[in-house]
Amino acid sequence: TQLLEQSPQFLSIQEGENLTVYCNSSSVFSSLQWYRQEPGEGPVLLVTVVTGGEVKKLKRLTFQFGDARKDSSLHITAAQPGDTGLYLCAGAGSSNTGKLIFGQGTTLQVKP
Amino acid sequence: DARVTQTPRDKVTEMGQEVTMRCQPILGHNTVFWYRQTMMQGLELLAYFRNRAPLDDSGMPKDRFSAEMPDATLATLKIQPSEPRDSAVYFCASGLVQAAGTNEQFFGPGTRLTVL
């Protein structure tokens, strides 16, 4: 069974601080996605990484896919209150069923 | 701006009642997913469809849950009879799954179900 473990589960920081969220597995994924979910809404896709070692940037967010395509990280620079939310990583298997394996999520609170 | 829509957004019902949740996927997407989200379990996949055909409903309690896609613009999730433990937020998501694709999914706003 493929599993994705996210850490930390909860993070509360002050505005302006940097943070990193990790997503780890013993399984290889063909692609990995990061979503952000705000209270009362559905998850919103932030980025998809496909190639081992790939790095993508979205303003102050930097996403990295591990070389072996088993893990990923999300780094936020100078966090802002608007970054508050639940961050979910999700991996796609090689069979291309369309299914995603979701991590349990990291709840981020950025205090002004 | 294409979006997945879900109705109702909130539903409060009493134990034993039937609940029907509806989803309109994004036009052109060939795969529709139903998820349930709770604080304890996170996001759980209940069932999904490809080109309206059910592919996997192993995540669903079959004695009380049923999922259908009567046409390409409508997916439904029914619970009969509902129980308090079914209280959760139910999400529908759709995506275009292709042979060399990345399986990106687009979520609706969810239906918050409370069973008293």
PDB file of C-alpha atoms in Angstrom:
ATOM      1  CA  THR A   1       0.000   0.000   0.000  1.00  0.00           C
ATOM      2  CA  GLN A   2       1.375   3.374  -0.988  1.00  0.00           C
ATOM      3  CA  LEU A   3       1.505   5.937   1.807  1.00  0.00           C
ATOM      4  CA  LEU A   4       2.578   9.553   1.976  1.00  0.00           C
ATOM      5  CA  GLU A   5       3.677  10.953   5.304  1.00  0.00           C
ATOM      6  CA  GLN A   6       3.686  14.684   5.819  1.00  0.00           C
ATOM      7  CA  SER A   7       5.571  16.558   8.493  1.00  0.00           C
ATOM      8  CA  PRO A   8       5.055  18.536  10.507  1.00  0.00           C
ATOM      9  CA  GLN A   9       1.314  18.051  11.061  1.00  0.00           C
ATOM     10  CA  PHE A  10       0.897  21.510  12.576  1.00  0.00           C
ATOM     11  CA  LEU A  11       2.968  24.650  12.253  1.00  0.00           C
ATOM     12  CA  SER A  12       2.333  28.033  13.837  1.00  0.00           C
ATOM     13  CA  ILE A  13       4.772  30.791  12.924  1.00  0.00           C
ATOM     14  CA  GLN A  14       5.075  34.561  12.826  1.00  0.00           C
ATOM     15  CA  GLU A  15       4.741  36.571   9.664  1.00  0.00           C
ATOM     16  CA  GLY A  16       8.084  36.869   7.892  1.00  0.00           C
ATOM     17  CA  GLU A  17       9.480  33.504   8.978  1.00  0.00           C
ATOM     18  CA  ASN A  18      10.526  30.750   6.596  1.00  0.00           C
ATOM     19  CA  LEU A  19       9.231  27.192   6.764  1.00  0.00           C
ATOM     20  CA  THR A  20       9.534  23.824   5.072  1.00  0.00           C
ATOM     21  CA  VAL A  21       6.940  21.065   4.830  1.00  0.00           C
ATOM     22  CA  TYR A  22       8.009  17.536   3.963  1.00  0.00           C
ATOM     23  CA  CYS A  23       6.212  14.742   2.170  1.00  0.00           C
ATOM     24  CA  ASN A  24       7.859  11.300   2.321  1.00  0.00           C
ATOM     25  CA  SER A  25       7.134   7.825   1.043  1.00  0.00           C
ATOM     26  CA  SER A  26       8.856   4.512   0.438  1.00  0.00           C
ATOM     27  CA  SER A  27       7.045   4.310  -2.910  1.00  0.00           C
ATOM     28  CA  VAL A  28       7.949   5.877  -6.228  1.00  0.00           C
ATOM     29  CA  PHE A  29       5.419   8.244  -7.761  1.00  0.00           C
ATOM     30  CA  SER A  30       5.087   9.232 -11.396  1.00  0.00           C
ATOM     31  CA  SER A  31       4.135  12.737 -10.323  1.00  0.00           C
ATOM     32  CA  LEU A  32       3.414  14.614  -7.137  1.00  0.00           C
ATOM     33  CA  GLN A  33       1.082  17.492  -6.492  1.00  0.00           C
ATOM     34  CA  TRP A  34       0.706  20.070  -3.754  1.00  0.00           C
ATOM     35  CA  TYR A  35      -2.662  21.499  -2.810  1.00  0.00           C
ATOM     36  CA  ARG A  36      -3.697  24.243  -0.399  1.00  0.00           C
ATOM     37  CA  GLN A  37      -7.058  24.150   1.312  1.00  0.00           C
ATOM     38  CA  GLU A  38      -8.636  27.083   3.118  1.00  0.00           C
ATOM     39  CA  PRO A  39     -11.424  26.665   5.698  1.00  0.00           C
ATOM     40  CA  GLY A  40     -14.784  25.929   4.104  1.00  0.00           C
ATOM     41  CA  GLU A  41     -13.302  25.327   0.657  1.00  0.00           C
ATOM     42  CA  GLY A  42     -11.953  22.455  -1.373  1.00  0.00           C
ATOM     43  CA  PRO A  43      -8.240  21.832  -1.986  1.00  0.00           C
ATOM     44  CA  VAL A  44      -6.759  23.991  -4.731  1.00  0.00           C
ATOM     45  CA  LEU A  45      -3.920  22.688  -6.875  1.00  0.00           C
ATOM     46  CA  LEU A  46      -0.706  24.693  -6.448  1.00  0.00           C
ATOM     47  CA  VAL A  47       1.814  22.749  -8.493  1.00  0.00           C
ATOM     48  CA  THR A  48       2.647  19.413 -10.100  1.00  0.00           C
ATOM     49  CA  VAL A  49       6.190  18.044 -10.196  1.00  0.00           C
ATOM     50  CA  VAL A  50       7.048  15.204 -12.522  1.00  0.00           C
ATOM     51  CA  THR A  51      10.795  14.801 -12.931  1.00  0.00           C
ATOM     52  CA  GLY A  52      13.135  13.590 -10.193  1.00  0.00           C
ATOM     53  CA  GLY A  53      15.081  16.542  -8.800  1.00  0.00           C
ATOM     54  CA  GLU A  54      12.662  19.043 -10.318  1.00  0.00           C
ATOM     55  CA  VAL A  55      12.302  22.413  -8.606  1.00  0.00           C
ATOM     56  CA  LYS A  56       9.369  24.731  -9.249  1.00  0.00           C
ATOM     57  CA  LYS A  57       8.782  28.185  -7.849  1.00  0.00           C
ATOM     58  CA  LEU A  58       5.486  29.942  -7.323  1.00  0.00           C
ATOM     59  CA  LYS A  59       6.237  33.418  -5.960  1.00  0.00           C
ATOM     60  CA  ARG A  60       7.478  32.757  -2.394  1.00  0.00           C
ATOM     61  CA  LEU A  61       6.774  29.009  -2.578  1.00  0.00           C
ATOM     62  CA  THR A  62       9.457  26.569  -3.756  1.00  0.00           C
ATOM     63  CA  PHE A  63       8.563  22.956  -4.488  1.00  0.00           C
ATOM     64  CA  GLN A  64      11.089  20.171  -4.945  1.00  0.00           C
ATOM     65  CA  PHE A  65      10.646  16.578  -6.087  1.00  0.00           C
ATOM     66  CA  GLY A  66      13.225  14.138  -4.733  1.00  0.00           C
ATOM     67  CA  ASP A  67      15.718  12.587  -7.129  1.00  0.00           C
ATOM     68  CA  ALA A  68      14.171   9.145  -6.612  1.00  0.00           C
ATOM     69  CA  ARG A  69      10.625  10.538  -6.895  1.00  0.00           C
ATOM     70  CA  LYS A  70       9.731   9.241  -3.426  1.00  0.00           C
ATOM     71  CA  ASP A  71       9.610  12.517  -1.554  1.00  0.00           C
ATOM     72  CA  SER A  72       8.929  16.218  -1.936  1.00  0.00           C
ATOM     73  CA  SER A  73       9.242  19.428  -0.017  1.00  0.00           C
ATOM     74  CA  LEU A  74       7.498  22.775   0.045  1.00  0.00           C
ATOM     75  CA  HIS A  75       9.458  25.777   1.254  1.00  0.00           C
ATOM     76  CA  ILE A  76       7.781  29.106   1.963  1.00  0.00           C
ATOM     77  CA  THR A  77       9.922  32.207   2.255  1.00  0.00           C
ATOM     78  CA  ALA A  78       8.773  35.156   4.367  1.00  0.00           C
ATOM     79  CA  ALA A  79       5.402  33.625   5.212  1.00  0.00           C
ATOM     80  CA  GLN A  80       2.346  35.879   5.234  1.00  0.00           C
ATOM     81  CA  PRO A  81      -1.030  35.489   6.973  1.00  0.00           C
ATOM     82  CA  GLY A  82      -2.536  34.744   3.569  1.00  0.00           C
ATOM     83  CA  ASP A  83      -0.460  31.544   3.455  1.00  0.00           C
ATOM     84  CA  THR A  84      -2.503  30.123   6.340  1.00  0.00           C
ATOM     85  CA  GLY A  85      -4.254  26.887   5.428  1.00  0.00           C
ATOM     86  CA  LEU A  86      -3.971  23.133   5.090  1.00  0.00           C
ATOM     87  CA  TYR A  87      -1.242  21.964   2.715  1.00  0.00           C
ATOM     88  CA  LEU A  88      -1.694  18.543   1.146  1.00  0.00           C
ATOM     89  CA  CYS A  89       0.724  16.556  -0.952  1.00  0.00           C
ATOM     90  CA  ALA A  90      -0.633  13.891  -3.291  1.00  0.00           C
ATOM     91  CA  GLY A  91       1.183  11.298  -5.349  1.00  0.00           C
ATOM     92  CA  ALA A  92       0.153   9.576  -8.559  1.00  0.00           C
ATOM     93  CA  GLY A  93       1.165   5.957  -9.085  1.00  0.00           C
ATOM     94  CA  SER A  94       2.677   4.582 -12.259  1.00  0.00           C
ATOM     95  CA  SER A  95      -0.433   2.657 -13.293  1.00  0.00           C
ATOM     96  CA  ASN A  96      -2.162   5.911 -14.258  1.00  0.00           C
ATOM     97  CA  THR A  97      -5.533   4.974 -12.837  1.00  0.00           C
ATOM     98  CA  GLY A  98      -6.078   8.639 -12.084  1.00  0.00           C
ATOM     99  CA  LYS A  99      -6.072   7.982  -8.346  1.00  0.00           C
ATOM    100  CA  LEU A 100      -3.979  10.091  -6.007  1.00  0.00           C
ATOM    101  CA  ILE A 101      -2.536   9.078  -2.658  1.00  0.00           C
ATOM    102  CA  PHE A 102      -2.947  12.010  -0.272  1.00  0.00           C
ATOM    103  CA  GLY A 103      -0.835  12.828   2.748  1.00  0.00           C
ATOM    104  CA  GLN A 104      -2.566  13.704   6.011  1.00  0.00           C
ATOM    105  CA  GLY A 105      -1.800  17.370   5.527  1.00  0.00           C
ATOM    106  CA  THR A 106       0.099  20.128   7.294  1.00  0.00           C
ATOM    107  CA  THR A 107      -1.937  22.837   8.984  1.00  0.00           C
ATOM    108  CA  LEU A 108      -0.081  26.141   8.760  1.00  0.00           C
ATOM    109  CA  GLN A 109      -0.996  29.190  10.777  1.00  0.00           C
ATOM    110  CA  VAL A 110       0.865  32.425  10.057  1.00  0.00           C
ATOM    111  CA  LYS A 111       0.307  35.058  12.729  1.00  0.00           C
ATOM    112  CA  PRO A 112       0.571  38.748  11.866  1.00  0.00           C
TER     113      PRO A 112
ATOM    114  CA  ASP B   1     -13.373  29.951 -15.333  1.00  0.00           C
ATOM    115  CA  ALA B   2     -14.363  26.266 -15.224  1.00  0.00           C
ATOM    116  CA  ARG B   3     -15.102  24.912 -11.764  1.00  0.00           C
ATOM    117  CA  VAL B   4     -16.524  21.847 -10.101  1.00  0.00           C
ATOM    118  CA  THR B   5     -19.816  22.684  -8.426  1.00  0.00           C
ATOM    119  CA  GLN B   6     -21.454  20.826  -5.557  1.00  0.00           C
ATOM    120  CA  THR B   7     -24.877  21.053  -3.961  1.00  0.00           C
ATOM    121  CA  PRO B   8     -25.934  21.455  -1.260  1.00  0.00           C
ATOM    122  CA  ARG B   9     -23.060  23.252   0.490  1.00  0.00           C
ATOM    123  CA  ASP B  10     -24.442  22.358   3.895  1.00  0.00           C
ATOM    124  CA  LYS B  11     -26.849  19.635   4.966  1.00  0.00           C
ATOM    125  CA  VAL B  12     -28.164  18.891   8.432  1.00  0.00           C
ATOM    126  CA  THR B  13     -30.315  15.800   8.742  1.00  0.00           C
ATOM    127  CA  GLU B  14     -31.487  13.295  11.279  1.00  0.00           C
ATOM    128  CA  MET B  15     -30.201   9.781  11.634  1.00  0.00           C
ATOM    129  CA  GLY B  16     -31.997   7.388   9.296  1.00  0.00           C
ATOM    130  CA  GLN B  17     -32.789   9.956   6.620  1.00  0.00           C
ATOM    131  CA  GLU B  18     -31.626   9.713   3.026  1.00  0.00           C
ATOM    132  CA  VAL B  19     -29.018  12.203   1.882  1.00  0.00           C
ATOM    133  CA  THR B  20     -28.199  12.989  -1.744  1.00  0.00           C
ATOM    134  CA  MET B  21     -25.186  15.069  -2.728  1.00  0.00           C
ATOM    135  CA  ARG B  22     -24.700  16.323  -6.279  1.00  0.00           C
ATOM    136  CA  CYS B  23     -21.669  17.307  -8.292  1.00  0.00           C
ATOM    137  CA  GLN B  24     -21.189  18.894 -11.695  1.00  0.00           C
ATOM    138  CA  PRO B  25     -17.684  18.115 -12.951  1.00  0.00           C
ATOM    139  CA  ILE B  26     -15.682  20.346 -15.256  1.00  0.00           C
ATOM    140  CA  LEU B  27     -16.795  19.923 -18.863  1.00  0.00           C
ATOM    141  CA  GLY B  28     -14.376  17.702 -20.755  1.00  0.00           C
ATOM    142  CA  HIS B  29     -12.987  15.918 -17.707  1.00  0.00           C
ATOM    143  CA  ASN B  30     -13.279  12.142 -18.008  1.00  0.00           C
ATOM    144  CA  THR B  31     -12.803  11.147 -14.356  1.00  0.00           C
ATOM    145  CA  VAL B  32     -14.862  12.044 -11.299  1.00  0.00           C
ATOM    146  CA  PHE B  33     -13.894  11.309  -7.701  1.00  0.00           C
ATOM    147  CA  TRP B  34     -15.824  11.364  -4.421  1.00  0.00           C
ATOM    148  CA  TYR B  35     -13.874  11.979  -1.206  1.00  0.00           C
ATOM    149  CA  ARG B  36     -14.767  12.307   2.444  1.00  0.00           C
ATOM    150  CA  GLN B  37     -12.731  14.522   4.769  1.00  0.00           C
ATOM    151  CA  THR B  38     -12.683  14.377   8.564  1.00  0.00           C
ATOM    152  CA  MET B  39     -10.214  15.683  11.117  1.00  0.00           C
ATOM    153  CA  MET B  40      -9.355  12.161  12.221  1.00  0.00           C
ATOM    154  CA  GLN B  41      -9.013  10.414   8.847  1.00  0.00           C
ATOM    155  CA  GLY B  42      -8.071  13.241   6.526  1.00  0.00           C
ATOM    156  CA  LEU B  43      -9.100  12.920   2.885  1.00  0.00           C
ATOM    157  CA  GLU B  44     -10.439   9.451   2.000  1.00  0.00           C
ATOM    158  CA  LEU B  45     -11.322   8.308  -1.507  1.00  0.00           C
ATOM    159  CA  LEU B  46     -14.809   6.803  -1.578  1.00  0.00           C
ATOM    160  CA  ALA B  47     -15.347   6.068  -5.283  1.00  0.00           C
ATOM    161  CA  TYR B  48     -14.421   7.210  -8.751  1.00  0.00           C
ATOM    162  CA  PHE B  49     -15.695   7.032 -12.304  1.00  0.00           C
ATOM    163  CA  ARG B  50     -14.028   7.086 -15.705  1.00  0.00           C
ATOM    164  CA  ASN B  51     -16.237   8.146 -18.636  1.00  0.00           C
ATOM    165  CA  ARG B  52     -19.225   7.656 -16.289  1.00  0.00           C
ATOM    166  CA  ALA B  53     -18.367   3.999 -15.537  1.00  0.00           C
ATOM    167  CA  PRO B  54     -17.565   3.142 -11.900  1.00  0.00           C
ATOM    168  CA  LEU B  55     -13.925   2.094 -11.575  1.00  0.00           C
ATOM    169  CA  ASP B  56     -13.475   1.666  -7.859  1.00  0.00           C
ATOM    170  CA  ASP B  57     -15.866   2.060  -4.946  1.00  0.00           C
ATOM    171  CA  SER B  58     -13.902   0.031  -2.430  1.00  0.00           C
ATOM    172  CA  GLY B  59     -13.618   3.029  -0.116  1.00  0.00           C
ATOM    173  CA  MET B  60     -17.364   3.238   0.318  1.00  0.00           C
ATOM    174  CA  PRO B  61     -19.541   1.425   2.893  1.00  0.00           C
ATOM    175  CA  LYS B  62     -21.629  -0.428   0.327  1.00  0.00           C
ATOM    176  CA  ASP B  63     -24.587  -1.190   2.568  1.00  0.00           C
ATOM    177  CA  ARG B  64     -25.568   2.452   2.854  1.00  0.00           C
ATOM    178  CA  PHE B  65     -23.609   4.450   0.244  1.00  0.00           C
ATOM    179  CA  SER B  66     -24.150   4.532  -3.491  1.00  0.00           C
ATOM    180  CA  ALA B  67     -22.557   6.626  -6.206  1.00  0.00           C
ATOM    181  CA  GLU B  68     -23.773   7.131  -9.755  1.00  0.00           C
ATOM    182  CA  MET B  69     -23.175   9.248 -12.843  1.00  0.00           C
ATOM    183  CA  PRO B  70     -26.499   9.448 -14.673  1.00  0.00           C
ATOM    184  CA  ASP B  71     -24.894  11.682 -17.289  1.00  0.00           C
ATOM    185  CA  ALA B  72     -21.609  13.428 -18.007  1.00  0.00           C
ATOM    186  CA  THR B  73     -22.681  16.593 -16.192  1.00  0.00           C
ATOM    187  CA  LEU B  74     -23.933  15.019 -12.972  1.00  0.00           C
ATOM    188  CA  ALA B  75     -22.479  12.743 -10.314  1.00  0.00           C
ATOM    189  CA  THR B  76     -24.439  11.793  -7.216  1.00  0.00           C
ATOM    190  CA  LEU B  77     -23.535  10.318  -3.856  1.00  0.00           C
ATOM    191  CA  LYS B  78     -26.356   8.912  -1.741  1.00  0.00           C
ATOM    192  CA  ILE B  79     -26.409   7.762   1.839  1.00  0.00           C
ATOM    193  CA  GLN B  80     -29.401   5.722   2.994  1.00  0.00           C
ATOM    194  CA  PRO B  81     -29.895   5.469   5.899  1.00  0.00           C
ATOM    195  CA  SER B  82     -27.559   8.135   7.244  1.00  0.00           C
ATOM    196  CA  GLU B  83     -25.789   7.726  10.580  1.00  0.00           C
ATOM    197  CA  PRO B  84     -24.037  10.239  12.867  1.00  0.00           C
ATOM    198  CA  ARG B  85     -20.650   8.745  11.926  1.00  0.00           C
ATOM    199  CA  ASP B  86     -21.272   9.881   8.335  1.00  0.00           C
ATOM    200  CA  SER B  87     -20.887  13.506   9.462  1.00  0.00           C
ATOM    201  CA  ALA B  88     -18.015  14.918   7.406  1.00  0.00           C
ATOM    202  CA  VAL B  89     -17.249  17.146   4.442  1.00  0.00           C
ATOM    203  CA  TYR B  90     -17.775  15.371   1.135  1.00  0.00           C
ATOM    204  CA  PHE B  91     -15.791  16.553  -1.866  1.00  0.00           C
ATOM    205  CA  CYS B  92     -16.212  15.879  -5.529  1.00  0.00           C
ATOM    206  CA  ALA B  93     -13.211  16.315  -7.804  1.00  0.00           C
ATOM    207  CA  SER B  94     -12.766  15.906 -11.535  1.00  0.00           C
ATOM    208  CA  GLY B  95      -9.786  15.506 -13.805  1.00  0.00           C
ATOM    209  CA  LEU B  96      -8.699  14.606 -17.311  1.00  0.00           C
ATOM    210  CA  VAL B  97      -6.793  11.358 -16.985  1.00  0.00           C
ATOM    211  CA  GLN B  98      -4.672  10.504 -20.004  1.00  0.00           C
ATOM    212  CA  ALA B  99      -2.035   7.899 -20.737  1.00  0.00           C
ATOM    213  CA  ALA B 100       0.887  10.224 -20.123  1.00  0.00           C
ATOM    214  CA  GLY B 101      -0.855  12.675 -17.838  1.00  0.00           C
ATOM    215  CA  THR B 102      -0.204  13.909 -14.339  1.00  0.00           C
ATOM    216  CA  ASN B 103      -3.591  13.071 -12.769  1.00  0.00           C
ATOM    217  CA  GLU B 104      -4.328  16.611 -11.638  1.00  0.00           C
ATOM    218  CA  GLN B 105      -7.623  16.869  -9.811  1.00  0.00           C
ATOM    219  CA  PHE B 106      -9.869  19.883  -9.386  1.00  0.00           C
ATOM    220  CA  PHE B 107     -12.043  19.968  -6.318  1.00  0.00           C
ATOM    221  CA  GLY B 108     -15.465  21.377  -5.659  1.00  0.00           C
ATOM    222  CA  PRO B 109     -16.251  23.438  -2.543  1.00  0.00           C
ATOM    223  CA  GLY B 110     -17.632  20.416  -0.679  1.00  0.00           C
ATOM    224  CA  THR B 111     -20.862  19.473   1.084  1.00  0.00           C
ATOM    225  CA  ARG B 112     -20.696  19.705   4.868  1.00  0.00           C
ATOM    226  CA  LEU B 113     -22.959  16.941   6.196  1.00  0.00           C
ATOM    227  CA  THR B 114     -24.139  16.798   9.790  1.00  0.00           C
ATOM    228  CA  VAL B 115     -26.200  13.806  10.865  1.00  0.00           C
ATOM    229  CA  LEU B 116     -27.878  14.286  14.236  1.00  0.00           C
TER     230      LEU B 116
END
